[in-house]
mmCIF file of C-alpha atoms in Angstrom:
data_model
loop_
_atom_site.group_PDB
_atom_site.id
_atom_site.type_symbol
_atom_site.label_atom_id
_atom_site.label_comp_id
_atom_site.label_asym_id
_atom_site.label_seq_id
_atom_site.Cartn_x
_atom_site.Cartn_y
_atom_site.Cartn_z
ATOM 1 C CA HIS A 1 153.591 -60.818 -42.970
ATOM 2 C CA ALA A 2 154.721 -64.303 -41.871
ATOM 3 C CA VAL A 3 156.222 -62.912 -38.653
ATOM 4 C CA PHE A 4 153.020 -61.069 -37.735
ATOM 5 C CA ALA A 5 150.914 -64.118 -38.585
ATOM 6 C CA ALA A 6 153.069 -66.341 -36.360
ATOM 7 C CA HIS A 7 152.892 -63.786 -33.545
ATOM 8 C CA LYS A 8 149.100 -63.690 -33.814
ATOM 9 C CA ARG A 9 148.842 -67.485 -33.741
ATOM 10 C CA VAL A 10 151.105 -67.725 -30.684
ATOM 11 C CA HIS A 11 148.958 -65.149 -28.932
ATOM 12 C CA GLN A 12 145.633 -66.772 -29.869
ATOM 13 C CA GLU A 13 146.470 -70.481 -29.798
ATOM 14 C CA THR A 14 148.887 -70.862 -26.878
ATOM 15 C CA ALA A 15 149.361 -69.776 -23.251
ATOM 16 C CA PHE A 16 152.815 -68.380 -24.030
ATOM 17 C CA ARG A 17 151.797 -64.785 -23.342
ATOM 18 C CA ASP A 18 149.261 -65.499 -20.617
ATOM 19 C CA GLY A 19 149.824 -64.150 -17.139
ATOM 20 C CA ALA A 20 152.601 -62.008 -15.723
ATOM 21 C CA ALA A 21 155.960 -63.721 -15.283
ATOM 22 C CA SER A 22 157.814 -60.956 -13.374
ATOM 23 C CA THR A 23 157.144 -59.615 -9.879
ATOM 24 C CA SER A 24 156.281 -56.126 -11.133
ATOM 25 C CA SER A 25 153.965 -57.308 -13.895
ATOM 26 C CA ALA A 26 152.365 -59.861 -11.545
ATOM 27 C CA THR A 27 151.718 -57.038 -9.062
ATOM 28 C CA LEU A 28 150.097 -54.956 -11.787
ATOM 29 C CA GLU A 29 147.956 -57.910 -12.856
ATOM 30 C CA LEU A 30 146.859 -58.614 -9.271
ATOM 31 C CA VAL A 31 145.899 -54.986 -8.646
ATOM 32 C CA ALA A 32 143.924 -54.956 -11.909
ATOM 33 C CA GLU A 33 142.016 -58.054 -10.733
ATOM 34 C CA LEU A 34 141.362 -56.620 -7.267
ATOM 35 C CA THR A 35 140.081 -53.286 -8.578
ATOM 36 C CA ALA A 36 138.164 -54.526 -11.624
ATOM 37 C CA ALA A 37 134.894 -53.175 -10.222
ATOM 38 C CA LEU A 38 136.276 -49.668 -9.566
ATOM 39 C CA ASP A 39 136.119 -46.921 -12.199
ATOM 40 C CA ARG A 40 139.214 -45.006 -11.037
ATOM 41 C CA PRO A 41 141.143 -47.099 -8.513
ATOM 42 C CA ARG A 42 143.541 -45.069 -6.373
ATOM 43 C CA VAL A 43 146.934 -46.705 -5.953
ATOM 44 C CA LEU A 44 149.535 -45.581 -3.423
ATOM 45 C CA LEU A 45 153.061 -46.935 -3.891
ATOM 46 C CA VAL A 46 155.304 -46.541 -0.838
ATOM 47 C CA GLY A 47 159.036 -47.177 -1.106
ATOM 48 C CA LEU A 48 160.977 -46.561 -4.291
ATOM 49 C CA GLY A 49 164.000 -48.775 -4.122
ATOM 50 C CA GLU A 50 164.810 -51.011 -7.073
ATOM 51 C CA MET A 51 161.606 -53.049 -6.705
ATOM 52 C CA GLY A 52 159.340 -50.083 -5.966
ATOM 53 C CA ALA A 53 160.710 -48.034 -8.865
ATOM 54 C CA ASP A 54 160.182 -50.929 -11.284
ATOM 55 C CA VAL A 55 156.588 -51.353 -10.089
ATOM 56 C CA ALA A 56 156.047 -47.599 -10.543
ATOM 57 C CA ARG A 57 157.210 -47.835 -14.165
ATOM 58 C CA HIS A 58 154.853 -50.735 -14.871
ATOM 59 C CA PHE A 59 151.887 -48.828 -13.451
ATOM 60 C CA ALA A 60 152.835 -45.667 -15.319
ATOM 61 C CA LYS A 61 152.832 -47.530 -18.640
ATOM 62 C CA SER A 62 149.460 -49.139 -17.947
ATOM 63 C CA LYS A 63 146.363 -47.344 -19.249
ATOM 64 C CA ARG A 64 144.277 -49.000 -16.544
ATOM 65 C CA PHE A 65 145.412 -46.770 -13.655
ATOM 66 C CA ALA A 66 144.997 -43.012 -13.859
ATOM 67 C CA GLU A 67 145.543 -42.256 -10.162
ATOM 68 C CA VAL A 68 148.909 -43.551 -8.995
ATOM 69 C CA THR A 69 150.726 -41.748 -6.183
ATOM 70 C CA LEU A 70 154.355 -42.236 -5.164
ATOM 71 C CA CYS A 71 155.607 -41.868 -1.597
ATOM 72 C CA ASN A 72 159.193 -42.229 -0.449
ATOM 73 C CA ARG A 73 161.281 -41.236 2.560
ATOM 74 C CA THR A 74 163.662 -39.507 0.156
ATOM 75 C CA PRO A 75 161.355 -37.113 -1.727
ATOM 76 C CA ALA A 76 163.813 -36.389 -4.556
ATOM 77 C CA LEU A 77 163.518 -39.930 -5.916
ATOM 78 C CA ALA A 78 159.716 -39.825 -5.827
ATOM 79 C CA GLN A 79 159.702 -36.439 -7.548
ATOM 80 C CA ALA A 80 162.089 -37.598 -10.278
ATOM 81 C CA LEU A 81 160.015 -40.711 -11.081
ATOM 82 C CA ALA A 82 156.775 -38.745 -10.904
ATOM 83 C CA ALA A 83 158.118 -36.124 -13.311
ATOM 84 C CA GLU A 84 159.287 -38.793 -15.763
ATOM 85 C CA TYR A 85 155.984 -40.685 -15.808
ATOM 86 C CA GLN A 86 153.450 -37.957 -14.901
ATOM 87 C CA LEU A 87 152.521 -39.469 -11.527
ATOM 88 C CA ALA A 88 151.467 -37.800 -8.271
ATOM 89 C CA VAL A 89 153.735 -37.450 -5.229
ATOM 90 C CA LEU A 90 152.844 -37.693 -1.539
ATOM 91 C CA ASP A 91 155.159 -36.422 1.156
ATOM 92 C CA PHE A 92 156.157 -39.204 3.541
ATOM 93 C CA ASN A 93 154.976 -37.062 6.460
ATOM 94 C CA ASP A 94 151.459 -37.169 4.974
ATOM 95 C CA LEU A 95 151.428 -40.963 4.680
ATOM 96 C CA ALA A 96 148.365 -41.412 6.905
ATOM 97 C CA GLU A 97 146.363 -39.086 4.673
ATOM 98 C CA GLY A 98 147.446 -41.001 1.579
ATOM 99 C CA LEU A 99 146.563 -44.327 3.183
ATOM 100 C CA ARG A 100 143.080 -43.094 3.990
ATOM 101 C CA ALA A 101 142.429 -42.177 0.343
ATOM 102 C CA ALA A 102 143.986 -45.222 -1.361
ATOM 103 C CA ASP A 103 142.113 -48.273 -2.588
ATOM 104 C CA VAL A 104 145.358 -50.203 -2.953
ATOM 105 C CA VAL A 105 148.573 -49.682 -1.007
ATOM 106 C CA ILE A 106 151.705 -51.272 -2.444
ATOM 107 C CA SER A 107 154.614 -51.306 -0.037
ATOM 108 C CA ALA A 108 158.209 -51.862 -1.055
ATOM 109 C CA VAL A 109 159.631 -50.168 2.043
ATOM 110 C CA ALA A 110 162.955 -51.519 3.274
ATOM 111 C CA ALA A 111 162.685 -51.545 7.068
ATOM 112 C CA PRO A 112 163.668 -53.960 9.864
ATOM 113 C CA THR A 113 160.144 -53.905 11.350
ATOM 114 C CA PRO A 114 156.692 -53.444 9.778
ATOM 115 C CA VAL A 115 155.829 -49.872 8.814
ATOM 116 C CA PHE A 116 152.125 -50.604 8.425
ATOM 117 C CA THR A 117 150.811 -51.880 11.737
ATOM 118 C CA GLN A 118 147.345 -52.955 12.808
ATOM 119 C CA ALA A 119 146.993 -49.848 14.967
ATOM 120 C CA LEU A 120 147.961 -47.548 12.088
ATOM 121 C CA VAL A 121 145.538 -49.096 9.600
ATOM 122 C CA ALA A 122 142.684 -49.454 12.104
ATOM 123 C CA GLY A 123 143.136 -45.810 13.040
ATOM 124 C CA LEU A 124 142.343 -44.726 9.488
ATOM 125 C CA HIS A 125 138.671 -45.593 10.037
ATOM 126 C CA ASN A 126 138.233 -46.310 6.340
ATOM 127 C CA LEU A 127 134.715 -46.908 5.114
ATOM 128 C CA HIS A 128 135.831 -48.660 1.919
ATOM 129 C CA HIS A 129 137.579 -51.948 1.229
ATOM 130 C CA GLN A 130 141.331 -51.658 1.027
ATOM 131 C CA PHE A 131 144.108 -53.902 -0.282
ATOM 132 C CA PHE A 132 147.708 -53.970 0.943
ATOM 133 C CA ILE A 133 150.333 -55.600 -1.247
ATOM 134 C CA ASP A 134 153.599 -56.121 0.598
ATOM 135 C CA LEU A 135 156.605 -56.575 -1.704
ATOM 136 C CA ALA A 136 159.195 -55.988 1.030
ATOM 137 C CA VAL A 137 161.500 -58.545 2.631
ATOM 138 C CA PRO A 138 161.314 -58.529 5.619
ATOM 139 C CA ARG A 139 157.632 -57.711 5.552
ATOM 140 C CA SER A 140 156.613 -54.092 5.897
ATOM 141 C CA VAL A 141 152.915 -54.837 6.501
ATOM 142 C CA ALA A 142 152.225 -56.551 9.815
ATOM 143 C CA ALA A 143 150.313 -59.832 9.551
ATOM 144 C CA ALA A 144 147.755 -58.490 12.050
ATOM 145 C CA VAL A 145 146.711 -55.781 9.560
ATOM 146 C CA GLU A 146 144.482 -58.322 7.852
ATOM 147 C CA ALA A 147 142.415 -58.487 11.049
ATOM 148 C CA VAL A 148 141.222 -54.921 10.357
ATOM 149 C CA PRO A 149 137.683 -55.108 8.898
ATOM 150 C CA GLY A 150 137.585 -54.498 5.138
ATOM 151 C CA VAL A 151 141.341 -54.988 4.663
ATOM 152 C CA LEU A 152 143.035 -57.746 2.644
ATOM 153 C CA VAL A 153 146.792 -58.269 2.608
ATOM 154 C CA TYR A 154 148.893 -59.935 -0.088
ATOM 155 C CA ASN A 155 152.618 -60.446 0.319
ATOM 156 C CA ILE A 156 155.617 -61.112 -1.889
ATOM 157 C CA ASP A 157 155.048 -64.883 -1.626
ATOM 158 C CA ASP A 158 151.572 -64.494 -3.154
ATOM 159 C CA ILE A 159 152.993 -62.379 -5.968
ATOM 160 C CA GLN A 160 155.855 -64.779 -6.684
ATOM 161 C CA ARG A 161 153.496 -67.765 -6.774
ATOM 162 C CA LYS A 162 151.400 -65.884 -9.320
ATOM 163 C CA ALA A 163 154.474 -65.064 -11.403
ATOM 164 C CA ALA A 164 155.816 -68.625 -11.125
ATOM 165 C CA ALA A 165 152.503 -70.077 -12.308
ATOM 166 C CA ALA A 166 152.526 -67.742 -15.317
ATOM 167 C CA LEU A 167 156.130 -68.661 -16.114
ATOM 168 C CA ALA A 168 155.342 -72.381 -15.844
ATOM 169 C CA GLY A 169 152.443 -71.902 -18.268
ATOM 170 C CA ARG A 170 154.721 -70.163 -20.731
ATOM 171 C CA VAL A 171 157.369 -72.881 -20.488
ATOM 172 C CA ALA A 172 154.704 -75.535 -21.065
ATOM 173 C CA ALA A 173 153.574 -73.665 -24.192
ATOM 174 C CA ILE A 174 157.051 -73.657 -25.785
ATOM 175 C CA PRO A 175 156.484 -76.867 -27.841
ATOM 176 C CA GLN A 176 153.307 -75.318 -29.295
ATOM 177 C CA VAL A 177 155.179 -72.120 -30.087
ATOM 178 C CA ARG A 178 157.948 -74.064 -31.804
ATOM 179 C CA ALA A 179 155.385 -75.963 -33.876
ATOM 180 C CA ILE A 180 153.733 -72.690 -34.943
ATOM 181 C CA ILE A 181 157.108 -71.211 -35.896
ATOM 182 C CA ALA A 182 157.952 -74.357 -37.907
ATOM 183 C CA ASP A 183 154.599 -74.117 -39.724
ATOM 184 C CA SER A 184 155.186 -70.431 -40.427
ATOM 185 C CA LEU A 185 158.693 -71.063 -41.763
ATOM 186 C CA ALA A 186 157.390 -73.829 -44.032
ATOM 187 C CA ASP A 187 154.661 -71.510 -45.288
ATOM 188 C CA LEU A 188 157.233 -68.760 -45.830
ATOM 189 C CA ARG A 189 159.414 -71.116 -47.865
ATOM 190 C CA ASP A 190 156.424 -72.118 -50.000
ATOM 191 C CA ARG A 191 155.529 -68.478 -50.581
ATOM 192 C CA SER A 192 159.133 -67.690 -51.444
ATOM 193 C CA ARG A 193 159.186 -70.464 -54.051
ATOM 194 C CA GLU A 194 155.898 -69.237 -55.521
ATOM 195 C CA MET A 195 157.294 -65.699 -55.713
ATOM 196 C CA GLN A 196 160.260 -67.058 -57.687
ATOM 197 C CA LEU A 197 157.766 -68.487 -60.171
ATOM 198 C CA SER A 198 155.903 -65.205 -60.498
ATOM 199 C CA PRO A 199 158.007 -63.978 -63.490
ATOM 200 C CA THR A 200 157.313 -67.227 -65.370
ATOM 201 C CA ILE A 201 153.575 -66.958 -64.683
ATOM 202 C CA GLN A 202 153.528 -63.315 -65.741
ATOM 203 C CA LYS A 203 155.382 -64.124 -68.953
ATOM 204 C CA LEU A 204 152.900 -66.910 -69.673
ATOM 205 C CA LYS A 205 149.980 -64.552 -69.084
ATOM 206 C CA SER A 206 151.583 -61.947 -71.319
ATOM 207 C CA THR A 207 152.217 -64.471 -74.099
ATOM 208 C CA LEU A 208 148.641 -65.774 -74.012
ATOM 209 C CA GLU A 209 147.290 -62.235 -73.999
ATOM 210 C CA GLN A 210 149.384 -61.328 -77.031
ATOM 211 C CA LEU A 211 148.139 -64.420 -78.851
ATOM 212 C CA ARG A 212 144.546 -63.547 -77.956
ATOM 213 C CA GLN A 213 144.845 -60.007 -79.241
ATOM 214 C CA GLN A 214 146.678 -61.201 -82.354
ATOM 215 C CA GLU A 215 143.830 -63.544 -83.265
ATOM 216 C CA ILE A 216 141.169 -60.917 -82.555
ATOM 217 C CA SER A 217 142.949 -58.486 -84.873
ATOM 218 C CA ARG A 218 142.426 -60.906 -87.743
ATOM 219 C CA LEU A 219 138.655 -60.828 -87.422
ATOM 220 C CA PRO A 220 136.544 -58.735 -89.816
ATOM 221 C CA PRO A 221 134.983 -55.545 -88.437
ATOM 222 C CA LEU A 222 132.566 -56.299 -85.589
ATOM 223 C CA SER A 223 129.637 -54.454 -84.089
ATOM 224 C CA PRO A 224 130.160 -53.121 -80.504
ATOM 225 C CA ALA A 225 128.023 -55.968 -79.121
ATOM 226 C CA GLU A 226 129.964 -58.583 -81.112
ATOM 227 C CA ALA A 227 133.293 -57.070 -80.036
ATOM 228 C CA ARG A 228 132.255 -57.202 -76.373
ATOM 229 C CA ARG A 229 131.190 -60.821 -76.728
ATOM 230 C CA VAL A 230 134.440 -61.838 -78.476
ATOM 231 C CA GLU A 231 136.390 -60.042 -75.735
ATOM 232 C CA GLU A 232 134.507 -61.914 -73.001
ATOM 233 C CA VAL A 233 134.848 -65.330 -74.634
ATOM 234 C CA THR A 234 138.531 -65.032 -75.517
ATOM 235 C CA LYS A 235 139.445 -63.743 -72.067
ATOM 236 C CA ALA A 236 137.574 -66.617 -70.457
ATOM 237 C CA LEU A 237 139.394 -69.108 -72.698
ATOM 238 C CA THR A 238 142.736 -67.517 -71.855
ATOM 239 C CA GLN A 239 142.014 -67.864 -68.131
ATOM 240 C CA LYS A 240 141.097 -71.530 -68.615
ATOM 241 C CA PHE A 241 144.291 -72.195 -70.586
ATOM 242 C CA LEU A 242 146.322 -70.452 -67.881
ATOM 243 C CA LYS A 243 144.733 -72.190 -64.898
ATOM 244 C CA LEU A 244 146.269 -75.658 -65.287
ATOM 245 C CA PRO A 245 149.904 -74.541 -65.803
ATOM 246 C CA VAL A 246 149.646 -72.238 -62.759
ATOM 247 C CA LEU A 247 148.227 -75.014 -60.610
ATOM 248 C CA GLN A 248 150.914 -77.387 -61.835
ATOM 249 C CA LEU A 249 153.610 -74.829 -61.022
ATOM 250 C CA LYS A 250 152.287 -74.402 -57.475
ATOM 251 C CA ALA A 251 152.127 -78.173 -57.007
ATOM 252 C CA ALA A 252 155.674 -78.441 -58.327
ATOM 253 C CA CYS A 253 156.721 -75.956 -55.633
ATOM 254 C CA GLN A 254 155.548 -78.393 -52.984
ATOM 255 C CA ARG A 255 157.582 -81.172 -54.608
ATOM 256 C CA GLY A 256 160.668 -79.042 -55.115
ATOM 257 C CA GLU A 257 160.385 -79.394 -58.912
ATOM 258 C CA ALA A 258 159.335 -75.857 -59.786
ATOM 259 C CA ASP A 259 162.555 -74.966 -61.610
ATOM 260 C CA GLN A 260 162.244 -77.855 -64.051
ATOM 261 C CA LEU A 261 158.602 -77.154 -64.834
ATOM 262 C CA ALA A 262 159.213 -73.423 -65.196
ATOM 263 C CA ALA A 263 162.027 -74.162 -67.669
ATOM 264 C CA ALA A 264 159.758 -76.527 -69.619
ATOM 265 C CA LEU A 265 156.972 -73.918 -69.819
ATOM 266 C CA THR A 266 159.441 -71.225 -70.880
ATOM 267 C CA GLU A 267 160.706 -73.378 -73.709
ATOM 268 C CA LEU A 268 157.265 -74.707 -74.704
ATOM 269 C CA PHE A 269 155.674 -71.266 -74.974
ATOM 270 C CA ALA A 270 158.873 -69.450 -76.043
ATOM 271 C CA LEU A 271 158.395 -67.111 -73.119
ATOM 272 C CA GLU A 272 161.787 -65.499 -73.550
ATOM 273 C CA GLU A 273 160.658 -64.159 -76.913
ATOM 274 C CA LEU A 274 157.987 -61.584 -77.552
ATOM 275 C CA VAL A 275 155.175 -62.819 -79.748
ATOM 276 C CA LYS A 276 154.932 -60.408 -82.630
ATOM 277 C CA PHE A 277 151.689 -59.334 -84.204
#
């Protein structure tokens, strides 16, 4: 319980979990922001090296994107990832067709010169806005692509700045997180001490209840109404008698004196012995 409570406080009260601190998660976050107004954004991921494959896994695990298509020069890798994560596959020879349909194109293609040129993108004659996210180094999306009407280009520098900002926010939140953990540990210690006192409190309750019933048994026969009233009054008195010792025990926990007070109560009320009727 204490662990979950601390986790919830960290999530709600600090920036420790805000933002995406890795390139893949920052890419996912950026695409989610760019396509927030679309019901079913179509994402095309081209290039499945180490970076591209990691991005594919992040998108596959996200519930936000239902239409993610993988495209790779080596089709076997695309097919294997698609089979593992239930994603679509586009043959590299059909790249132009896939580009025309996509709302977002993520490129992680390793190539010495840009694969996505201004002429290629302009030739698609797209009627919708389109985003290119270039994760490759050197760049696989030519800078001139952004001159195509309706097209916006983000590169690896944009993504890394986003991830770095998120990481900096998390680092800055560490003192808050530590304070929350310290509070939670202190609370856990207090609860642990109170749990150690639980047997003493239960014995005290049991002893008082036995005394109450013992005294009631000495009364002459009562009518049902009288019996109910006696039951109510004696139970209320028992609760009042019990309240102060319990409060004192809890206060003693805070002072680290619970053991002494518990021993005193045990001896005072003879809690180790059963009260006989």
